[in-house]
Short mmCIF file of C-alpha atoms in Angstrom, two decimals:
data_model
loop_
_atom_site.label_atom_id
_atom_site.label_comp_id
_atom_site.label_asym_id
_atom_site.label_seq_id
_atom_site.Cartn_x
_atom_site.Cartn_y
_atom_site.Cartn_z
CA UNK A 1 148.36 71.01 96.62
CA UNK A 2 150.88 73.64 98.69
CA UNK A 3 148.87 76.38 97.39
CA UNK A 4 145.44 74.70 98.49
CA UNK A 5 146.59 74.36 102.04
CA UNK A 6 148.75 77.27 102.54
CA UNK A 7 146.43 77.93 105.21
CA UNK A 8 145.01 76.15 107.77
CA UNK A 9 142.76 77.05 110.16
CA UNK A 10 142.05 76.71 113.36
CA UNK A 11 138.83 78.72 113.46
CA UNK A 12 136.69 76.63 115.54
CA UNK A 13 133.41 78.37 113.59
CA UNK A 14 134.38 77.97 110.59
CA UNK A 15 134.78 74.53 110.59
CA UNK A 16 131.32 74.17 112.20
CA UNK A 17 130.13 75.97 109.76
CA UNK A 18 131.52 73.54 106.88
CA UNK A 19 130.57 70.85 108.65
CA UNK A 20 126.83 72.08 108.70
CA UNK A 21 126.25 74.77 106.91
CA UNK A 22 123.02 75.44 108.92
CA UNK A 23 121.21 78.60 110.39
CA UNK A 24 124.07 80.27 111.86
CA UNK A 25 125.51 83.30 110.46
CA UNK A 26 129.29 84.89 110.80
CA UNK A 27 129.82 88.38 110.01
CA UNK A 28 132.43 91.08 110.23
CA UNK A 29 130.58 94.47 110.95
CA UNK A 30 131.94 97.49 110.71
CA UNK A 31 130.29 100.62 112.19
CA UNK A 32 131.11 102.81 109.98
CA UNK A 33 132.41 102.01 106.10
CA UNK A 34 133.14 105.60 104.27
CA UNK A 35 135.27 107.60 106.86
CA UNK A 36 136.73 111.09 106.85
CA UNK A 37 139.04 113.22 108.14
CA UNK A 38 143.00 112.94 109.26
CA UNK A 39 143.01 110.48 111.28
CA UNK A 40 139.43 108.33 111.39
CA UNK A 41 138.90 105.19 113.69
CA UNK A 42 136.45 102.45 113.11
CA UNK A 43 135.26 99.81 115.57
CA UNK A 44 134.09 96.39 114.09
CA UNK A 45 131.76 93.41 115.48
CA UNK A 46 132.94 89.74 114.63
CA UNK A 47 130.32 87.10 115.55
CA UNK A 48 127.90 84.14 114.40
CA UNK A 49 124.59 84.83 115.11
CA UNK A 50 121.08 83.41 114.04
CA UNK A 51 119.66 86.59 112.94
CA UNK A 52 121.48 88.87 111.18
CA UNK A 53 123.26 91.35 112.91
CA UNK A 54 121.74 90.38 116.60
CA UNK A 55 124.51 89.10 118.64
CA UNK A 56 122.25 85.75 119.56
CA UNK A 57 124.51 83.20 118.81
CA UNK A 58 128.28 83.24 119.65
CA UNK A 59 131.40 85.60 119.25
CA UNK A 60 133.73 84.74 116.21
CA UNK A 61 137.18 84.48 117.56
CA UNK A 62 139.61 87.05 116.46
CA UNK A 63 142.93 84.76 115.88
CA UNK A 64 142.36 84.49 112.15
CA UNK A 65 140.88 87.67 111.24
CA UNK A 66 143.34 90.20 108.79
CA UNK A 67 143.50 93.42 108.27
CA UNK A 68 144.96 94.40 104.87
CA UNK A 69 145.72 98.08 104.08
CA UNK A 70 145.03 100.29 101.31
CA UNK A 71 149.12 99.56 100.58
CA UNK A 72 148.60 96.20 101.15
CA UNK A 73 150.40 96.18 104.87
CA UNK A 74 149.04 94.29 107.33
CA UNK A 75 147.38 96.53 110.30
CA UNK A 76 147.19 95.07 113.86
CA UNK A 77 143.92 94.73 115.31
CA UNK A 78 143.46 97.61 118.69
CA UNK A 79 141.30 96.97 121.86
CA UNK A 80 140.19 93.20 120.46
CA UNK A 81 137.52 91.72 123.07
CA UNK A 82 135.99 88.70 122.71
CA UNK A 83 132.71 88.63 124.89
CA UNK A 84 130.46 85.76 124.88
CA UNK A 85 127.81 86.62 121.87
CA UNK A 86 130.20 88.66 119.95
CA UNK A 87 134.16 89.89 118.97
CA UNK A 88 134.97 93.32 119.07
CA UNK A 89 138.15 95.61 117.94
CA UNK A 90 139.17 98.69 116.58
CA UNK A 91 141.10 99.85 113.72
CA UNK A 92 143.11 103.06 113.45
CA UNK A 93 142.92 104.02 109.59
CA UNK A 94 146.28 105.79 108.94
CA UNK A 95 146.38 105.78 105.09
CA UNK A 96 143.82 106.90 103.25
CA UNK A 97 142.19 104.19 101.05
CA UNK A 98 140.07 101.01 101.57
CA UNK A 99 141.00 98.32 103.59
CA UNK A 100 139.97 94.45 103.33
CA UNK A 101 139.09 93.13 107.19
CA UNK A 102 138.69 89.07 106.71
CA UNK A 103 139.17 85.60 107.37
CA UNK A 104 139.62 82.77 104.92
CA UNK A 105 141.39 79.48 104.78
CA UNK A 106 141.42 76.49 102.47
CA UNK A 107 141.59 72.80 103.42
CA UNK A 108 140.32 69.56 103.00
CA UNK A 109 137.52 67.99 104.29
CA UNK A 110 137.42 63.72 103.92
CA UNK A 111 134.51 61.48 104.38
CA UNK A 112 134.15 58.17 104.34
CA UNK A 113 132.68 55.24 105.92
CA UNK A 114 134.61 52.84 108.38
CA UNK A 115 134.79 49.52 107.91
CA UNK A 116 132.24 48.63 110.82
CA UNK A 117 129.88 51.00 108.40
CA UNK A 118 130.09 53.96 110.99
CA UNK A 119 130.57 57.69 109.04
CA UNK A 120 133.74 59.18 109.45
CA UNK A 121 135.18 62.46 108.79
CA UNK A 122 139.00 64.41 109.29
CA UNK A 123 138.83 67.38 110.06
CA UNK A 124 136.51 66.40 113.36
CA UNK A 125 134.52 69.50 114.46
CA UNK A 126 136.92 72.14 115.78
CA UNK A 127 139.77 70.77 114.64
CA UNK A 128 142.55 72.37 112.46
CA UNK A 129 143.68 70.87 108.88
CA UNK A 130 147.09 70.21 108.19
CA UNK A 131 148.97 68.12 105.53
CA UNK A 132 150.49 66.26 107.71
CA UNK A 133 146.58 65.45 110.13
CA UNK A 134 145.70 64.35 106.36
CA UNK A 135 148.22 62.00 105.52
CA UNK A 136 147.68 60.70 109.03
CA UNK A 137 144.38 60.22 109.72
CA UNK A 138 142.46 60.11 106.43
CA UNK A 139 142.91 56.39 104.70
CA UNK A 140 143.90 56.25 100.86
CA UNK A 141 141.36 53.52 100.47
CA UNK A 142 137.84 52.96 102.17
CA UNK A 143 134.50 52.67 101.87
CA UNK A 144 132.41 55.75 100.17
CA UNK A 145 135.72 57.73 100.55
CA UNK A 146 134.95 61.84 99.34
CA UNK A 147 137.18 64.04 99.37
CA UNK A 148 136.14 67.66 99.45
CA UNK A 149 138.40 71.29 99.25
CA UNK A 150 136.64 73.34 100.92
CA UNK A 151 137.29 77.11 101.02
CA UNK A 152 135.57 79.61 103.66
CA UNK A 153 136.08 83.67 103.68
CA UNK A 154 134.33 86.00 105.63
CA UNK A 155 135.37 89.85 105.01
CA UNK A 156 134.14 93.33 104.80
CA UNK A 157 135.89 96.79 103.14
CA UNK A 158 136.09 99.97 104.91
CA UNK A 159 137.38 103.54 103.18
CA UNK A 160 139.30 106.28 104.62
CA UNK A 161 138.54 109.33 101.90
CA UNK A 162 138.41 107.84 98.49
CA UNK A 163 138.03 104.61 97.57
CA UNK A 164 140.87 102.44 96.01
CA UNK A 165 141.22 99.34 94.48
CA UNK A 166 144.51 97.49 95.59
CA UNK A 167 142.89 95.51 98.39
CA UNK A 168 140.11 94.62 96.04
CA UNK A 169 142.29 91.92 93.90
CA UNK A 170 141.73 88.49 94.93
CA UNK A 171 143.90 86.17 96.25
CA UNK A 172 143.42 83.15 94.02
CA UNK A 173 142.09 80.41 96.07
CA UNK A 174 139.19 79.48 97.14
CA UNK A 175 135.50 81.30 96.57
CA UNK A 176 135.96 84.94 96.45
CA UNK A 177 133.98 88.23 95.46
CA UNK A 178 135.98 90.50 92.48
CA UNK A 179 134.33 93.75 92.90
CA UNK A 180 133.20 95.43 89.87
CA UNK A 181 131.35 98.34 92.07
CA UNK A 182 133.21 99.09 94.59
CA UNK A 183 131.78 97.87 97.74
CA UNK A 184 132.29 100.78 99.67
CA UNK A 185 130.34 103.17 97.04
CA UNK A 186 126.79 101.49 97.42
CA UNK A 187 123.64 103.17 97.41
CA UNK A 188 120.29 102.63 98.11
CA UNK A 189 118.11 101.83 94.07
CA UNK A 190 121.67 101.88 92.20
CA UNK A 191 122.66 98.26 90.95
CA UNK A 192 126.13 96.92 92.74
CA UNK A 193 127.65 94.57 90.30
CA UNK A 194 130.59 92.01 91.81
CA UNK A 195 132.02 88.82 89.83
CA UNK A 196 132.62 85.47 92.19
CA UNK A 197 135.63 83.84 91.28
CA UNK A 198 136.74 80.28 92.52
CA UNK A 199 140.54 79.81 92.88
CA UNK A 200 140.82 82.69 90.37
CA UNK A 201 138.46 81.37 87.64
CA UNK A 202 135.06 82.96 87.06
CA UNK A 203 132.65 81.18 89.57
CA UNK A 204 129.93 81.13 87.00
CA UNK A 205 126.34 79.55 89.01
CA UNK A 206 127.46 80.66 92.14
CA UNK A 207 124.04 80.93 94.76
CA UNK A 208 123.81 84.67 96.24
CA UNK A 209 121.59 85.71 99.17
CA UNK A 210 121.68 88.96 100.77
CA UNK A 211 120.13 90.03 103.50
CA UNK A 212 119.72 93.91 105.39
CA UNK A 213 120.12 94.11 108.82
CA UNK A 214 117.44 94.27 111.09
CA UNK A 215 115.85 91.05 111.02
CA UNK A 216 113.98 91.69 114.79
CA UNK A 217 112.41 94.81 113.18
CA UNK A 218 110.36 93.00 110.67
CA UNK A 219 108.27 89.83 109.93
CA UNK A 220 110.37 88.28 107.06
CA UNK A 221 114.09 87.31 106.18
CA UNK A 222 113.03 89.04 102.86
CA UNK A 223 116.36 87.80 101.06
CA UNK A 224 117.45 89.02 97.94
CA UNK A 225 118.64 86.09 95.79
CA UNK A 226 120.45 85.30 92.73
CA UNK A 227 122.11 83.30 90.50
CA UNK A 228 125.82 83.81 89.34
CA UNK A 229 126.10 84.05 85.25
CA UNK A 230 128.77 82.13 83.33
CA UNK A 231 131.17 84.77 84.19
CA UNK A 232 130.41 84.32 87.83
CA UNK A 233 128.59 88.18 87.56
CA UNK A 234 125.89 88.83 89.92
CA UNK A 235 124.07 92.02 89.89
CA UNK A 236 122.06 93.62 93.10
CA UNK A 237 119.88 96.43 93.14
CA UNK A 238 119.70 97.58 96.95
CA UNK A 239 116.33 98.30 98.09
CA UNK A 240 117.10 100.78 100.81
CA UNK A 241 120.09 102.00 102.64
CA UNK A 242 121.96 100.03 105.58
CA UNK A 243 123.70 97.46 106.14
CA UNK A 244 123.62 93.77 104.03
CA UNK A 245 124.46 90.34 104.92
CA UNK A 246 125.89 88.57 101.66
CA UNK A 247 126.36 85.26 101.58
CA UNK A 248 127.60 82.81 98.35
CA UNK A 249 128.20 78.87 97.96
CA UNK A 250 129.77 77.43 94.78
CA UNK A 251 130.31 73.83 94.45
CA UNK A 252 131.56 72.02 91.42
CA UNK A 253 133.90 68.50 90.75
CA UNK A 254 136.86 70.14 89.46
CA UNK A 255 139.21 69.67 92.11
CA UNK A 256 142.49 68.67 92.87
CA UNK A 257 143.40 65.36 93.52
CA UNK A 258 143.10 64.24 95.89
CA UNK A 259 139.87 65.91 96.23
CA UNK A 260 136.49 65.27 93.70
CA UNK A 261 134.54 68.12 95.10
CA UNK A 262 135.24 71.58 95.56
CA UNK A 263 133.10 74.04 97.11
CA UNK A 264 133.41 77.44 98.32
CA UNK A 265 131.74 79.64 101.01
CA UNK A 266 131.66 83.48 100.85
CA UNK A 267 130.48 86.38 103.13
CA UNK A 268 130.51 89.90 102.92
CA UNK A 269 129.20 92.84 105.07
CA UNK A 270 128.11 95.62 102.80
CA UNK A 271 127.03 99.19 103.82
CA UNK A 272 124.26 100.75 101.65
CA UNK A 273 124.09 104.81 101.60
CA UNK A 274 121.08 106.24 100.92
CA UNK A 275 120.65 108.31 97.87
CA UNK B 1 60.10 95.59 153.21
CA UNK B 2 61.22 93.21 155.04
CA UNK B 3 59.17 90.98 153.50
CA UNK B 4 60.20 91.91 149.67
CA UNK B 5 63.75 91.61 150.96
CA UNK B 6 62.85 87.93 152.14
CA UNK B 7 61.57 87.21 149.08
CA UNK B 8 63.85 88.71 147.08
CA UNK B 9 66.47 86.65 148.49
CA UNK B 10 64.85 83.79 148.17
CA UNK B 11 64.33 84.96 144.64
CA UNK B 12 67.99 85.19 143.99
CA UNK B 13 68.86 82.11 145.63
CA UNK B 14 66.40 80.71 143.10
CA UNK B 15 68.28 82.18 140.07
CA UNK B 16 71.77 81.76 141.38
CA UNK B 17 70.78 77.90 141.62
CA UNK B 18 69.23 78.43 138.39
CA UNK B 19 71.80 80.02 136.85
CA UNK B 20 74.00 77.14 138.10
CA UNK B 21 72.18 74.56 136.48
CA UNK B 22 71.57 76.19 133.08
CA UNK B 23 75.94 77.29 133.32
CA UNK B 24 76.62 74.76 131.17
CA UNK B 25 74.74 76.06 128.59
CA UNK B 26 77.71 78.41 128.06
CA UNK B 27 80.09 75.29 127.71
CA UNK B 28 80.52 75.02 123.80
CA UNK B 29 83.61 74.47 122.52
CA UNK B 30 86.75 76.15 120.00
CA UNK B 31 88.23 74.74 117.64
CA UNK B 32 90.76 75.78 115.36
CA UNK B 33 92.21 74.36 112.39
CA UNK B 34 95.46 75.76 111.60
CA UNK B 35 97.61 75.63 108.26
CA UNK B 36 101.53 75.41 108.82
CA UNK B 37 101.98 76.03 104.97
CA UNK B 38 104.96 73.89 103.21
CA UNK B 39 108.07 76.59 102.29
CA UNK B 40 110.50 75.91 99.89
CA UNK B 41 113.81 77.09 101.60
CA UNK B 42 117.38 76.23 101.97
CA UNK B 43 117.34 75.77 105.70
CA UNK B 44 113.48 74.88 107.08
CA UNK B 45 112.74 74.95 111.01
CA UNK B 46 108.99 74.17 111.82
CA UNK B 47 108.04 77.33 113.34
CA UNK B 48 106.72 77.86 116.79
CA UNK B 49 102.97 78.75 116.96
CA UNK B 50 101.56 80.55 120.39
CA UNK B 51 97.75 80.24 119.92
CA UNK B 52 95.64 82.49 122.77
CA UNK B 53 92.68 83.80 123.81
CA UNK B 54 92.58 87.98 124.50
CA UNK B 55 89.64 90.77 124.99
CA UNK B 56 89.89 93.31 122.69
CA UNK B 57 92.15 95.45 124.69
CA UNK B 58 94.31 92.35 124.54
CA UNK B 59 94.25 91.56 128.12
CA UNK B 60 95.33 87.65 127.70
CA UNK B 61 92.27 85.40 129.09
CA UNK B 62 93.75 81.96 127.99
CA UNK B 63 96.79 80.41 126.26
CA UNK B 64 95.44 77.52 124.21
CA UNK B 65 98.37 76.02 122.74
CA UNK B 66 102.52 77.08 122.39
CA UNK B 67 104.57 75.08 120.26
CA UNK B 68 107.74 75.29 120.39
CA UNK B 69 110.98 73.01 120.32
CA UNK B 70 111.50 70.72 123.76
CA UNK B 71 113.78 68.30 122.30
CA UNK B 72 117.32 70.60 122.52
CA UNK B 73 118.91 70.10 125.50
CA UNK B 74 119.50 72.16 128.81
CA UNK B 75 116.02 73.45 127.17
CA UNK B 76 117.50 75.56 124.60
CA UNK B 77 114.68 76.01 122.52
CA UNK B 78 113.27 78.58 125.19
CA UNK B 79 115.56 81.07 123.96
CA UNK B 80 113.69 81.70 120.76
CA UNK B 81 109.82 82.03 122.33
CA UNK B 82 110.61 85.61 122.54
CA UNK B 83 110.65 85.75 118.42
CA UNK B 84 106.42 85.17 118.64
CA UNK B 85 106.99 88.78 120.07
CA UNK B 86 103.63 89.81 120.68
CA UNK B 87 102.93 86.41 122.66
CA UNK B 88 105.71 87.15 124.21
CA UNK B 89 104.79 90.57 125.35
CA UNK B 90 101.03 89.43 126.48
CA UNK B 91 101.46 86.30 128.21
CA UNK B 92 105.07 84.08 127.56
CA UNK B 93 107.11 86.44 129.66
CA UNK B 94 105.56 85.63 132.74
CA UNK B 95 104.92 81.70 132.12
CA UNK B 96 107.76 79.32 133.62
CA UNK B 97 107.76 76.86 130.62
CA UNK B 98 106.65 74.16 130.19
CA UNK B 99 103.09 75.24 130.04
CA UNK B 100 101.37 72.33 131.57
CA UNK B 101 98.36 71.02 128.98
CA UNK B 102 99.65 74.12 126.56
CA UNK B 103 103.15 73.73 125.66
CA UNK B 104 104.46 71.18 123.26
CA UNK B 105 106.68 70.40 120.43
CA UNK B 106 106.32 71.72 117.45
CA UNK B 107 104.44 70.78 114.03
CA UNK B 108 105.44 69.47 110.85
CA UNK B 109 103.93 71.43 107.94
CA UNK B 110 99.93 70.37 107.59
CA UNK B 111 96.42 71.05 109.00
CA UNK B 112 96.82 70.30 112.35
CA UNK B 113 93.11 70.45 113.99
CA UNK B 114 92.82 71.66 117.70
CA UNK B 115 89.56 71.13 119.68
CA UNK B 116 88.96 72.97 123.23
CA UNK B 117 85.90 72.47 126.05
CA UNK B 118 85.06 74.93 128.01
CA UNK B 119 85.07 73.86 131.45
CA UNK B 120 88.38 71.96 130.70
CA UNK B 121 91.77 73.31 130.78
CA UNK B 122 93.19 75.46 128.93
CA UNK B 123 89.58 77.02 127.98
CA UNK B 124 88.10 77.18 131.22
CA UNK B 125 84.90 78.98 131.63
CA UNK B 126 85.02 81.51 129.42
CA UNK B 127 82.10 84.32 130.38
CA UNK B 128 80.10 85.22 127.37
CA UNK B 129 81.39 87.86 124.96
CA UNK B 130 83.24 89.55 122.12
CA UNK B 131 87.31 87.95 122.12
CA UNK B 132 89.84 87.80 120.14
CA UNK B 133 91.51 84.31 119.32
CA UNK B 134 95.84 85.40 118.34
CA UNK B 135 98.01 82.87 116.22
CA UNK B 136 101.43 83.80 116.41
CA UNK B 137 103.93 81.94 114.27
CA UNK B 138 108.05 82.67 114.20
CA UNK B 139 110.64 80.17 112.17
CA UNK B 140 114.00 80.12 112.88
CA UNK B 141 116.25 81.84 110.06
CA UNK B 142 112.26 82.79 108.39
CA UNK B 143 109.60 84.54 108.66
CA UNK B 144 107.40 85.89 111.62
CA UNK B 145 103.11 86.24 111.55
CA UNK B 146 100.32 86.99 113.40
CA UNK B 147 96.72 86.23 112.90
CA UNK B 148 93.79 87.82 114.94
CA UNK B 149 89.91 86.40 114.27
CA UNK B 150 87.97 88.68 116.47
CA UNK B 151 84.81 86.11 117.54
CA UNK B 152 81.76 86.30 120.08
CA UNK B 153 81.17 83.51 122.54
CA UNK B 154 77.32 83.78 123.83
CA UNK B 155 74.70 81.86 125.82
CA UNK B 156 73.15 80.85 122.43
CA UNK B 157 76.15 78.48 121.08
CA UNK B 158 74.81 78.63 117.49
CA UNK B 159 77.74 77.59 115.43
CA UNK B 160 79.83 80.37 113.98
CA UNK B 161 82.67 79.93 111.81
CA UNK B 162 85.67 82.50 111.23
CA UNK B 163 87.99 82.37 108.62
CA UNK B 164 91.49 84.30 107.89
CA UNK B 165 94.73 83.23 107.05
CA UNK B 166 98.48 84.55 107.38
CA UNK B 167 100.72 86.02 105.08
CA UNK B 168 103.93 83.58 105.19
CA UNK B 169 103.96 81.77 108.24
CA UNK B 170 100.62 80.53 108.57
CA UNK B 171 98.39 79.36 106.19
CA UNK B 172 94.50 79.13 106.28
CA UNK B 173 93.00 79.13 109.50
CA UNK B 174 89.82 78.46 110.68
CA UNK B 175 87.76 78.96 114.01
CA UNK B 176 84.47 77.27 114.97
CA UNK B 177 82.80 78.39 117.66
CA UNK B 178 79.91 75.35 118.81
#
């Protein structure tokens, strides 16, 4: 159970967004993904928007998003902004390699129904999980009682020179994408392949959808979708070049007590060169 | 002279009343049956539909009907009217909403059947000749369409149906022209 709630989170959006999965989507955006020369910068948006990619919506705040290096240091966020429809911030690439920009946490999410019959839940909306808000607030007995572990991650990659793969190995918990292409060597007609793993085990039936960016410029979402395999393998062939929305839920009942549900939420920003 | 100009006053006084009596022979009426086709999607919003009435240099003559949502608060649904883009470009943009008689909530998925009189609001009296009727439809987290039925509206009022349909947004839609 340590493990499961090593961290909590206090992303207000995020636990919106298990609460109700529903139209809005959060993104980390990079503006650039394959980088060059000594010393390269790259500035990225953070925000939850309707469309994808148009700031519509709100800003994602910047408190729980990570910067991992290509050595696997932690690199401080420069010039972070939060403005109303969207987060901004700037990275100074120093090694050479690809870096993992995200933010995930693990927790618990309990339902149940009171005994005057009215649905409750803990977390609330906005609110932080802890142990401790668990052992306080949830009962051990009630009516309709579910108990759900609920993992959210939201990242991108971005390479200074060549690509490596140290940032690339998951973490472990909750729903996460093991690339098998790299993600910053995409190109417009090749076929990315990337495995979805829940708490380290192949995620196999996870639910893809990507989507390019854009969405004002056109008259349809015109999502790709697909269907994990029992490996948790998905395979995308990228129509054209730019940049893609992914998105992937996984539920299943093999949780931890005291949870009978887990589910997982995954979303990656992915640049597509052309050829 | 004088006296042709007398009478030829008199002779357009005569038609002018004429011509006001036999007006109404113009009145006929639309209507429009439109199709909001049943999607099979994660996450479904009923979209908002902007139906109007434009020449063919797409001056707007008329809004008919704009659906959109009403029910969010501090009227929150008026930030998405802009996604029926080209309604938005024509006519929206310089409406204070709500529309009175035009605006309204949106539609579940169906055939929902709208009838308009000329002489009434929104129709009006709509001078004889060639228009174009424009159904715009836009769906949160979807899709986006737009439907033009070019149509003639004449002294004679013989019925004249028009048929076309959308490509995702909108179904089958019909005009009648009576």
């Amino acid at each position: 159970m340590r493990t499961l709630m090593k961290r909590s989170f206090a992303a207000l959006f995020i636990l919106s967004l298990a609460a109700n999965s529903y139209a809005h989507r959060a993104w980390i955006l990079p503006g650039a993904t394959v980088l060059s020369g000594d010393d390269p910068w790259v500035t990225l948006d953070a925000a939850i928007s309707n469309d994808i990619f148009h700031t519509d919506y709100h800003a994602m705040r910047l408190d729980d998003v990570n910067v991992t290096s290509p050595k696997g240091v932690s690199v401080a966020l420069q010039n972070a902004h939060t403005g109303k429809y969207r987060s901004s911030f700037d990275l100074n690439l120093t090694e050479p390699g690809t870096y993992r920009i995200y933010t995930a946490s693990n927790g618990l999410l309990a339902q149940w129904l009171s005994d005057d019959g009215q649905r409750r839940r803990w977390p609330g909306r906005g609110e932080a999980y802890t142990d401790e808000g668990f052992q306080n607030n949830v009962p051990s007995e009630a009516s309709d009682l579910r108990v759900t572990q609920v993992s959210r991650r939201i990242e991108t990659f971005v390479t200074a020179g060549a690509p490596t793969e140290q940032v690339l190995a998951p973490s472990g918990s909750g729903l996460e994408l093991v690339p098998v292409t790299h993600p910053n060597d995409l190109f417009a007609d090749e076929t990315a392949e990337f495995q979805f793993v829940i708490d380290g085990e192949p995620a196999a039936g996870t639910q893809v959808v990507a989507i390019a960016a854009g969405m004002r410029y056109r008259n349809s979402q015109d999502a790709i979708e697909t269907t994990a395999d029992e490996q948790g393998k998905v395979s995308i062939t990228w129509p054209h070049a730019g940049m893609y929305w992914l998105s992937a839920t996984y539920t299943d009942e093999r949780a931890a007590e005291p949870a009978t549900q887990r589910s997982g939420a995954y979303t990656g920003v992915f640049e597509v060169l052309p050829l | 002279m004088r006296s042709t100009l007398i009478r030829s006053t008199a002779q357009r006084m005569f038609f002018a009343a004429l011509f006001a009596l036999t007006a109404p022979v113009y009145a006929g009426s639309l209507s429009v049956s439109i199709e909001v086709p049943r999607l099979q999607v994660s996450e479904y919003h009923r979209p908002y539909v902007a139906l109007w009435i434009a020449r063919e240099n797409h001056q707007v003559v008329t809004d008919l009907s704009v659906w959109y949502d009403t029910a969010l608060r501090n009227n929150e649904g008026e930030k998405w009217l802009k996604d029926m883009r080209q309604w938005w470009r024509r006519s929206g943009r310089n409406h204070t909403m709500p529309i009175d008689g035009v605006s309204g909530a949106t539609r579940a998925p169906g055939v929902h059947q709208l009838v308009f009189k000329a002489g009434e609001a929104p129709l009006g009296n709509l001078e004889p000749g060639s228009y174009v009727l424009n159904i715009e439809a836009a769906r949160e987290v979807g899709g986006r369409d737009l439907v033009q039925i070019p149509f003639e509206w004449s002294a004679e009022n013989s019925e004249r149906v028009y048929k076309a349909s959308g490509d995702n947004e909108l179904g089958n839609i019909t005009l009648r022209v009576f």
